[in-house]
C-alpha positions as a printed NumPy array, in Angstrom:
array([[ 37.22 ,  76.304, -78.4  ],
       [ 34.857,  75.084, -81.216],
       [ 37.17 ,  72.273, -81.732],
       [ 37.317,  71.268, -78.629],
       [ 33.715,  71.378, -77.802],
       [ 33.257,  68.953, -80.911],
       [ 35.635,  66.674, -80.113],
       [ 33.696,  66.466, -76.745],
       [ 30.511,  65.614, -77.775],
       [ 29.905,  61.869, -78.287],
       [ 29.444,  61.013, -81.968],
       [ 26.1  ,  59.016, -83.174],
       [ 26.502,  55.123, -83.522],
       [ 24.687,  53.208, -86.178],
       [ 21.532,  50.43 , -85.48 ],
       [ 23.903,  47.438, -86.567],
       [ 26.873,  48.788, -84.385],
       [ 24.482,  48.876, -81.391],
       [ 23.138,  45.285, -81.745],
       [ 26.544,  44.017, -81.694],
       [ 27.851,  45.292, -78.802],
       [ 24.241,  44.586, -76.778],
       [ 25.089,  41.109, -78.028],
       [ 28.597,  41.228, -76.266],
       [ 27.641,  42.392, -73.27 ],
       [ 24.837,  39.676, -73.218],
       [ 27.694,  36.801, -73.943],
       [ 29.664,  38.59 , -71.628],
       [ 27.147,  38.729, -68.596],
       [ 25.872,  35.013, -69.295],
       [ 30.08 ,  33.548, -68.825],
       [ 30.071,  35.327, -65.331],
       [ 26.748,  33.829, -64.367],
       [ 27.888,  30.299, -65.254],
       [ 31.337,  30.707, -63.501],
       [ 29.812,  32.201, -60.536],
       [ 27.281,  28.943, -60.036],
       [ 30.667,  26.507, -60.541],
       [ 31.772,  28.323, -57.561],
       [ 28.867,  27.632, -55.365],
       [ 28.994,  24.387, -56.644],
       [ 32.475,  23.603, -56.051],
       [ 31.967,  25.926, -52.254],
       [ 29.41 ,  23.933, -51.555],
       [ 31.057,  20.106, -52.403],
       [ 34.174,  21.426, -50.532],
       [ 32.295,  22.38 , -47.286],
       [ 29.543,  21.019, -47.059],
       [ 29.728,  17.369, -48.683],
       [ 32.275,  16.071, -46.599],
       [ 30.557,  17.625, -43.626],
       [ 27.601,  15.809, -44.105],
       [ 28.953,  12.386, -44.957],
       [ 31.261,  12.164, -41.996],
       [ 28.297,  13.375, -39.4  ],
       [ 25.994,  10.976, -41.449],
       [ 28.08 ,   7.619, -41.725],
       [ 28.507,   7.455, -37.665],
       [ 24.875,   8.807, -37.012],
       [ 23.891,   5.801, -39.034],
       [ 25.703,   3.408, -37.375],
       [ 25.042,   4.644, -33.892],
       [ 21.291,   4.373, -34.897],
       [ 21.979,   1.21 , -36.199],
       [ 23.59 ,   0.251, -33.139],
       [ 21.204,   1.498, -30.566],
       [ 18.043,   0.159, -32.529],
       [ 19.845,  -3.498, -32.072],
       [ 20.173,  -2.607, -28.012],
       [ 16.85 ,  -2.044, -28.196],
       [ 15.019,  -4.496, -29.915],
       [ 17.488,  -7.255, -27.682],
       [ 16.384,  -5.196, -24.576],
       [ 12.695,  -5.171, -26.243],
       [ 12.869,  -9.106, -26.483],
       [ 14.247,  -9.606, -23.44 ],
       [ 11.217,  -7.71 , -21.183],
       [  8.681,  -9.382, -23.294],
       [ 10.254, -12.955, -22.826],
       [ 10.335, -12.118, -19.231],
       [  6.531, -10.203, -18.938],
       [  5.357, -13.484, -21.11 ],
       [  7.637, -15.873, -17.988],
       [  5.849, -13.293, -15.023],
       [  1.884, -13.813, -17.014],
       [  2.463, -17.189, -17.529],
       [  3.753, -17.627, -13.941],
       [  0.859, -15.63 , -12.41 ],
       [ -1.81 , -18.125, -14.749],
       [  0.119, -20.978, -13.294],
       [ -0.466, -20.096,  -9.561],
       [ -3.68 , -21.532,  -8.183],
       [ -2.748, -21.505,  -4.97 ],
       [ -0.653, -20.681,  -1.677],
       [  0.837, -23.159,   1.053],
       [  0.774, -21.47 ,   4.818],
       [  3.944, -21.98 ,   6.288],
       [  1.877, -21.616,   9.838],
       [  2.407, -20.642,  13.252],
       [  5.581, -22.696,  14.192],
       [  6.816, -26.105,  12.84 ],
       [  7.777, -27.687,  16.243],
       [  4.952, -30.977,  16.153],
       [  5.846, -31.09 ,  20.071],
       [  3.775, -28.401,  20.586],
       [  1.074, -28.194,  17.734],
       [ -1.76 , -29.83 ,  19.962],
       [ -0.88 , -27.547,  22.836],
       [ -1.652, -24.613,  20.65 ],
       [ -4.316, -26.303,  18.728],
       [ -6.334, -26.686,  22.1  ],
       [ -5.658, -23.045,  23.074],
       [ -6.873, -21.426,  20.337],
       [ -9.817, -23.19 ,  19.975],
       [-10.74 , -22.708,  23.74 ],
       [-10.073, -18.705,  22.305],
       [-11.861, -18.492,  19.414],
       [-14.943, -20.686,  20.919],
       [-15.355, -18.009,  23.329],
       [-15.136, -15.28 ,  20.726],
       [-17.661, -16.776,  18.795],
       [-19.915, -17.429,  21.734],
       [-19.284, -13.906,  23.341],
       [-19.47 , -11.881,  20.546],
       [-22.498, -13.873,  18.69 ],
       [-24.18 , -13.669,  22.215],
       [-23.631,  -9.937,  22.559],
       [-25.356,  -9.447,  19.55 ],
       [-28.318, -11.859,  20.669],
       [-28.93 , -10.349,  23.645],
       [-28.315,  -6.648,  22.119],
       [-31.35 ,  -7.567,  20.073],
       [-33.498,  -9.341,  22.077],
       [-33.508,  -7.201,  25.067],
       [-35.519,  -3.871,  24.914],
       [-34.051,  -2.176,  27.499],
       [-30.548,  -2.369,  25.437],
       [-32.086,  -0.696,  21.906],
       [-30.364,   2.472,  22.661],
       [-27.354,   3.851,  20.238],
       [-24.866,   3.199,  22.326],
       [-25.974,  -0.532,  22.393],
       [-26.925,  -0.479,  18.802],
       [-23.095,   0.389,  18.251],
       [-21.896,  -1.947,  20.332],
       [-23.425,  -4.623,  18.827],
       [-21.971,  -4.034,  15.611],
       [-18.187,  -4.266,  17.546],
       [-19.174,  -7.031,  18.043],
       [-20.383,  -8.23 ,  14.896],
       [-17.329,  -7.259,  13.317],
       [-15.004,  -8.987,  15.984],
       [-17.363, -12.823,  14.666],
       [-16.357, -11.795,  11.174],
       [-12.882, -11.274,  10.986],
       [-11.863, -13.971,  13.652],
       [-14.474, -16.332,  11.713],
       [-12.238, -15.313,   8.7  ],
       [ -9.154, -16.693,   9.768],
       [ -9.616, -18.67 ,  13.263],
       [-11.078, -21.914,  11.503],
       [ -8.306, -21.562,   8.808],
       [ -5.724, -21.45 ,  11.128],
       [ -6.564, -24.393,  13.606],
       [ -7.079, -26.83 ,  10.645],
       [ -3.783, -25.812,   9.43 ],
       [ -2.089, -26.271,  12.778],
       [ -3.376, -30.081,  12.287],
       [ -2.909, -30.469,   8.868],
       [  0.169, -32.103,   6.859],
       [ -0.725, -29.778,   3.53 ],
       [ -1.753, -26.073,   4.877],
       [ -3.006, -24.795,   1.173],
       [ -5.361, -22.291,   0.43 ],
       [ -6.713, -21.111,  -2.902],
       [ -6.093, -18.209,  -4.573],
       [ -9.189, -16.823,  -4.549],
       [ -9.687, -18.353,  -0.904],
       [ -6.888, -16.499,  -0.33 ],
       [ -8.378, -13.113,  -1.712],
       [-11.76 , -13.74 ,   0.362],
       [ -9.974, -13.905,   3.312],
       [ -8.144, -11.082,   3.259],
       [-10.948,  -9.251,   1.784],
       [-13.378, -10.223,   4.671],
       [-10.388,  -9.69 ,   7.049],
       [-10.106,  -5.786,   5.783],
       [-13.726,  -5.099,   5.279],
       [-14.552,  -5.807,   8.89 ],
       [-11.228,  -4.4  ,  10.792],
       [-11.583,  -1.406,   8.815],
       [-15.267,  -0.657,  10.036],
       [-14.041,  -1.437,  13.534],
       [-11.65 ,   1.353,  13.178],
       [-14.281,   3.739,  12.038],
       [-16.713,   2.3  ,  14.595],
       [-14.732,   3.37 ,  17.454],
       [-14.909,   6.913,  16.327],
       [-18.747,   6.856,  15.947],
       [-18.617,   5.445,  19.321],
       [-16.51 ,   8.161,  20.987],
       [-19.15 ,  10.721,  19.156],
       [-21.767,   9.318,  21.101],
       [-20.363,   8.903,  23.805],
       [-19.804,  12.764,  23.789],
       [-23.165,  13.523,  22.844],
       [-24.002,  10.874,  26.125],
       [-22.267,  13.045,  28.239],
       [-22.471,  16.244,  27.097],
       [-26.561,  16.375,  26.65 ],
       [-28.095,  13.725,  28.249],
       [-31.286,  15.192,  28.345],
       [-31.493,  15.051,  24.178],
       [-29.504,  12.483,  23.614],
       [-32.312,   9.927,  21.952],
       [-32.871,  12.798,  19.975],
       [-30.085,  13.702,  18.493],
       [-28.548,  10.227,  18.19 ],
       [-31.921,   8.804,  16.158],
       [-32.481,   5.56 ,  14.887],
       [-32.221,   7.085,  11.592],
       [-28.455,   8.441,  12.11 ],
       [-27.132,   5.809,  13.212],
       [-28.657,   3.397,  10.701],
       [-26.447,   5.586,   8.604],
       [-23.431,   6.112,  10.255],
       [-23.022,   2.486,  10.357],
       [-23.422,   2.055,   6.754],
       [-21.23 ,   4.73 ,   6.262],
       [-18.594,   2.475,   8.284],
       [-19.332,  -0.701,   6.67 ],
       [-19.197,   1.659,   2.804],
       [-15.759,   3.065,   3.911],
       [-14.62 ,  -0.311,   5.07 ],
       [-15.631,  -2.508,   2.241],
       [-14.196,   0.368,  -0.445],
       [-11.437,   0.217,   1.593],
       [-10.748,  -3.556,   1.644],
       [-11.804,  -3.82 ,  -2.637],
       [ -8.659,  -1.169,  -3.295],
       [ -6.305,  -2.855,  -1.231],
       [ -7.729,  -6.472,  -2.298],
       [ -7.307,  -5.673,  -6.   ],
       [ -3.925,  -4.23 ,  -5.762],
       [ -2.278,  -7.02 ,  -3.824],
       [ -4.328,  -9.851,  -6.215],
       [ -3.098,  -8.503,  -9.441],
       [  0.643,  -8.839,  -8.859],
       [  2.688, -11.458, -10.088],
       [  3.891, -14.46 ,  -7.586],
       [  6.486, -15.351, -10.04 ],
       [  9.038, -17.179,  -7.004],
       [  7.53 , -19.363,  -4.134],
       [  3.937, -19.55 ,  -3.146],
       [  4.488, -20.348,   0.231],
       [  3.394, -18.083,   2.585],
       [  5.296, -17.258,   6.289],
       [  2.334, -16.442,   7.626],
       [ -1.104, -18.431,   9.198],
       [ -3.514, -16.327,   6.851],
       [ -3.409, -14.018,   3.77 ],
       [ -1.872, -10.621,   4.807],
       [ -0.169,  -7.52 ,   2.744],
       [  3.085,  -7.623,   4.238],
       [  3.937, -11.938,   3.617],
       [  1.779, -11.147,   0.378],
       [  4.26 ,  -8.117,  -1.122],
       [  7.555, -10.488,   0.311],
       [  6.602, -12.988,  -2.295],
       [  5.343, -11.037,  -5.412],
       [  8.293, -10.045,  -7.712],
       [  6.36 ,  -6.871,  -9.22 ],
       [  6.801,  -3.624,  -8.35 ],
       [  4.943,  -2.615,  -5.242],
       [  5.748,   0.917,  -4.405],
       [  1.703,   1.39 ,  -5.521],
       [  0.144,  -1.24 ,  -2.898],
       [  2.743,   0.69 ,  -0.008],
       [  1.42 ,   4.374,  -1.638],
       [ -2.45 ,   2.637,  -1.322],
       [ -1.86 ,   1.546,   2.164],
       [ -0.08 ,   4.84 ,   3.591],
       [ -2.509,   6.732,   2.15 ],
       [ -5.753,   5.136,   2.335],
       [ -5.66 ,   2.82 ,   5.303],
       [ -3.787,   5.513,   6.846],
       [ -6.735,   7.885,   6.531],
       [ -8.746,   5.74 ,   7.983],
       [ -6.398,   5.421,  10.989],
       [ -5.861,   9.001,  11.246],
       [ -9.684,   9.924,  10.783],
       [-10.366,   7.66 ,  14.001],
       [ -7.874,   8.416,  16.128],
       [ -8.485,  12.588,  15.481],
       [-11.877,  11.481,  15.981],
       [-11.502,   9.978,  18.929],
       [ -9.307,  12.491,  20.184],
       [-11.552,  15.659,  19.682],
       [-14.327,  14.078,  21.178],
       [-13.082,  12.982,  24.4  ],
       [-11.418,  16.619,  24.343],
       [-15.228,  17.333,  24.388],
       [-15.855,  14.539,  26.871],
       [-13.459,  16.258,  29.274],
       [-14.868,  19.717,  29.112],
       [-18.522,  18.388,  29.432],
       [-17.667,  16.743,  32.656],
       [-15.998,  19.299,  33.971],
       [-18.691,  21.372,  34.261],
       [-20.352,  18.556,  36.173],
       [-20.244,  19.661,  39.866],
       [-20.748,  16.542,  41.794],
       [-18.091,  13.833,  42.113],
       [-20.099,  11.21 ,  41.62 ],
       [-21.519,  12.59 ,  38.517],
       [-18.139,  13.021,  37.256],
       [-16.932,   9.181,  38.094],
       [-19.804,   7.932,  36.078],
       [-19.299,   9.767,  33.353],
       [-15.523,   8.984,  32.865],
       [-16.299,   4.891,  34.131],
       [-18.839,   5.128,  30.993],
       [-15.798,   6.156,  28.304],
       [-13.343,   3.707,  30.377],
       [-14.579,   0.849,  28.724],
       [-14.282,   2.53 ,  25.397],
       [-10.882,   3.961,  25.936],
       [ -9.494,   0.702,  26.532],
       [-10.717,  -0.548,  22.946],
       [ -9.791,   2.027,  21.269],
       [ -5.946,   1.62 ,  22.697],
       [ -5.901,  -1.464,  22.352],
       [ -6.849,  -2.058,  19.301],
       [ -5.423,   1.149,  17.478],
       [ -2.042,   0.656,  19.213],
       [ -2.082,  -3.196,  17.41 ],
       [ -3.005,  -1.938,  13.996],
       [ -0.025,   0.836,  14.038],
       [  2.476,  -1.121,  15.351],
       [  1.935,  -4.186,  12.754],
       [  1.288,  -2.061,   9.506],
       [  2.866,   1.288,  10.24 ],
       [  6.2  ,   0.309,  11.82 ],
       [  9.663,   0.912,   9.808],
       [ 10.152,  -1.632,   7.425],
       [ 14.028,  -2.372,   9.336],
       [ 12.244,  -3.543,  12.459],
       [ 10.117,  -5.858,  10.907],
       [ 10.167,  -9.315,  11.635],
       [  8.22 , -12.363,  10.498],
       [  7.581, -13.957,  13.685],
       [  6.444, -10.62 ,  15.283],
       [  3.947, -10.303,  12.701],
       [  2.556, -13.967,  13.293],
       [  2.624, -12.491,  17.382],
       [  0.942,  -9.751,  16.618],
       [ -1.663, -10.797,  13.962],
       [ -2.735, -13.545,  16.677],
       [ -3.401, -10.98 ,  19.117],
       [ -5.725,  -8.907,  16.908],
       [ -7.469, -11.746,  15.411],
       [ -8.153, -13.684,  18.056],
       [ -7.358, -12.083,  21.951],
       [ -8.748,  -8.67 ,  20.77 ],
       [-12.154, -10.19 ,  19.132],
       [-12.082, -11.991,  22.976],
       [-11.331,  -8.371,  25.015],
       [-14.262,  -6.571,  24.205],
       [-17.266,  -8.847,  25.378],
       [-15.036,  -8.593,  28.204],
       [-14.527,  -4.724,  28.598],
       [-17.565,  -3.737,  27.703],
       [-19.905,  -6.558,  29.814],
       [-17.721,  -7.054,  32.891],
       [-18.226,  -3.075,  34.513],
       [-21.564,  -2.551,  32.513],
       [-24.729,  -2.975,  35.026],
       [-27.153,  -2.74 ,  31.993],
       [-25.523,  -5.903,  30.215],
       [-25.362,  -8.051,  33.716],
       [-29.09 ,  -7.387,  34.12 ],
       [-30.3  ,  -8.257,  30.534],
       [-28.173, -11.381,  30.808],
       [-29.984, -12.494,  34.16 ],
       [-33.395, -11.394,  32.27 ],
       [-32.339, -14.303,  29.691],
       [-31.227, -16.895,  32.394],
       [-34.411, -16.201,  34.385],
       [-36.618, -16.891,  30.757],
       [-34.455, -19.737,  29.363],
       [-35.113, -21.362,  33.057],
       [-38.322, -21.02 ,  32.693]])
C-alpha cells in the first residue's frame, strides 16, 4: 500500500522543465488563434463578399439609371416652367371675343344697351342724389339703399362702357392690368351688394319688429359701420380672388369668350393648375353667399313672427309691402349669382354665361331703382320735392 500511494503522488518537476512546456502551450495556443481568424476570413469572403457585390453592382446601376430619369425629367419641367414664365412676361394683353359676331345685328344691340345702361347710370346716380339731398329720406333704411345703389353705378360702370365700345370696335383688346381692374372693381362692388342685402333684411326686421326704437337702435353710428364692414369684406374678398386668377400663366390663346374679365373664361385659358382659385371661390365667395342668404333667411323668419303679432290687417299688409320690395332683390339677384358661379361644371356653357353675366351687369343694376321707387310713397314725394325746386 506504501507503494502504491507513492506511485500516486505526482513527482516534482524542475524550473527549466516548466518553462518549456509553458512555452509549448504558448506556441500551441497562438497556431489555433491564427487558424481560427483564416476561418472567419475565408467565412466571411465566402458569404458575405459575393453577397455584397451582386446587391451592390445592380443598386449602382439602378441609381445610376434613375438619377439620369431624373435629371431628363428635371430638365424637361424647367425648360417648360422657363416656356410658361416667359409666356406669362410675354402677355400684355387679352382680345374679347364679345357678345356675338353676327355684324347684322351689332348696332341693334349696341343701341339697346346703351338705352340700358344710360338709365342705370341715371337711376342709380339719381337715387343716390336725391337719397342725399332730401331730409326726409336720411333714415337707415334710405342710407342703405343708397349704397345699392351706389354699388349697382360701379360695377355696371365697370364693364357697360367696355362692352359697347367693343360691340363697335374691329380690335376688342384690353390690358392686362385693365383686365385685373375690371374684374377687381366688378368683385369689390357685387360682393358688398351681397352683404348689403343682409344688412338690409336686419333692418328691415328691426323696422318691423320695434318701430318705436328703431332710430335708436339702427344709429348713424352702426350703420356707418356696417357698411364699411360690407365694403372691407367685399374688397378682401375681390384682392384674394383678383390675385389668384392674375398670377396664373396664359401660356395658349389670350382671347377671351367673354365681353369682360370673369373667373370662369379666365381659368378656360390659363394652363396652370387651378384647383386653388375653384377651392378660393367655393370657399370664400361661397361664405359670403351663404352668410347672406342665412341672413336673410333668419331675419324675415323674424319678420314673420313680428307681424304676426300685429292684429290689424292693414298693419300687417304694410309691413309685408315694406319687405316686398326687398324680397324681390334679394331673389333676384342671389338666384343670378348661384346659378352663374355655383352651377355643375357639365352644364356650363359659354353663351349662357355671356346671357347671364348681361343680366346681372346691366338689367339687375336697372331693377332696383325700379323695385324700390315704383311702390315706395316716400321716394315719389322727394322726387316731386326736386321737380317742384328745379322748376323754380
Amino acid at each position: 500500500m506504501g507503494r502504491i500511494c507513492r506511485l500516486a503522488q505526482p513527482t516534482e518537476m524542475s524550473p527549466t522543465k516548466r518553462r518549456k512546456k509553458i512555452s509549448v502551450l504558448a506556441l500551441v495556443r497562438k497556431k489555433q488563434e491564427k487558424k481560427k481568424d483564416k476561418n472567419v476570413e475565408q467565412s466571411t469572403t465566402k458569404f458575405h463578399s459575393p453577397l455584397t457585390v451582386e446587391a451592390v453592382g445592380p443598386k449602382s446601376e439602378a441609381n445610376a439609371g434613375s438619377s439620369q430619369t431624373r435629371s431628363m425629367r428635371g430638365e424637361e419641367e424647367d425648360e417648360n416652367r422657363k416656356m410658361n414664365t416667359w409666356n406669362c412676361s410675354a402677355l400684355n394683353e387679352f382680345i374679347f371675343l364679345g357678345i356675338t359676331d353676327n355684324t347684322d345685328i351689332k348696332v341693334t344691340l349696341f343701341t339697346a344697351f346703351l338705352l340700358v345702361y344710360l338709365f342705370d347710370l341715371l337711376a342709380n346716380l339719381g337715387m343716390v342724389i336725391l337719397i342725399v339731398v332730401d331730409p326726409h329720406l336720411h333714415t337707415p333704411m334710405y342710407f342703405f339703399l343708397s349704397h345699392l345703389s351706389f354699388c349697382d353705378l360701379c360695377y355696371s360702370t365697370a364693364i357697360g362702357p367696355k362692352m359697347l365700345v367693343d360691340l363697335v370696335a374691329q380690335k376688342k383688346s384690353i390690358p392686362f392690368l385693365g383686365c385685373a381692374l375690371q374684374f377687381l372693381t366688378f368683385c369689390v362692388f357685387a360682393d358688398s351688394e351681397c352683404l348689403l342685402l343682409a344688412v338690409m333684411a336686419f333692418d328691415r326686421y328691426k323696422a318691423i319688429s320695434s318701430p318705436l326704437l328703431y332710430t335708436a337702435h339702427m344709429s348713424s353710428r352702426l350703420c356707418s359701420l356696417l357698411v364699411a364692414g360690407v365694403y372691407l369684406v367685399g374688397l378682401t374678398d375681390a384682392l384674394i380672388h383678383t390675385t389668384l386668377a392674375f398670377r396664373l400663366c396664359f401660356c395658349g390663346s389670350n382671347e377671351i369668350n367673354h365681353f369682360f374679365c370673369d373667373l370662369p373664361p379666365l381659368y378656360l385659358l390659363s394652363c396652370s393648375d387651378i384647383e386653388v382659385n375653384e377651392l378660393a371661390l367655393f370657399t370664400v365667395f361661397g361664405f359670403i353667399e351663404l352668410s347672406t342668404i342665412s341672413g336673410v333667411l333668419v331675419s324675415y323668419f323674424y319678420i314673420i313672427l313680428s307681424v304676426m303679432k300685429i292684429h290689424s290687417a292693414e298693419g300687417r299688409f304694410k309691413a309685408f309691402s315694406t319687405c316686398t320690395s326687398h324680397l324681390t332683390a334679394v331673389s333676384v339677384f342671389q338666384g343670378t349669382m348661384l346659378f352663374m358661379y355655383f352651377r355643375p361644371s357639365s352644364s356650363y356653357s359659354l353663351d349662357q354665361d355671356k346671357m347671364t353675366s348681361l343680366f346681372y351687369t346691366l338689367v339687375i343694376p336697372m331693377l332696383n331703382p325700379l323695385i324700390y321707387s315704383l311702390r315706395n310713397k316716400d321716394v315719389k314725394e322727394a322726387v316731386k320735392k326736386l321737380r317742384s325746386k328745379t322748376c323754380l
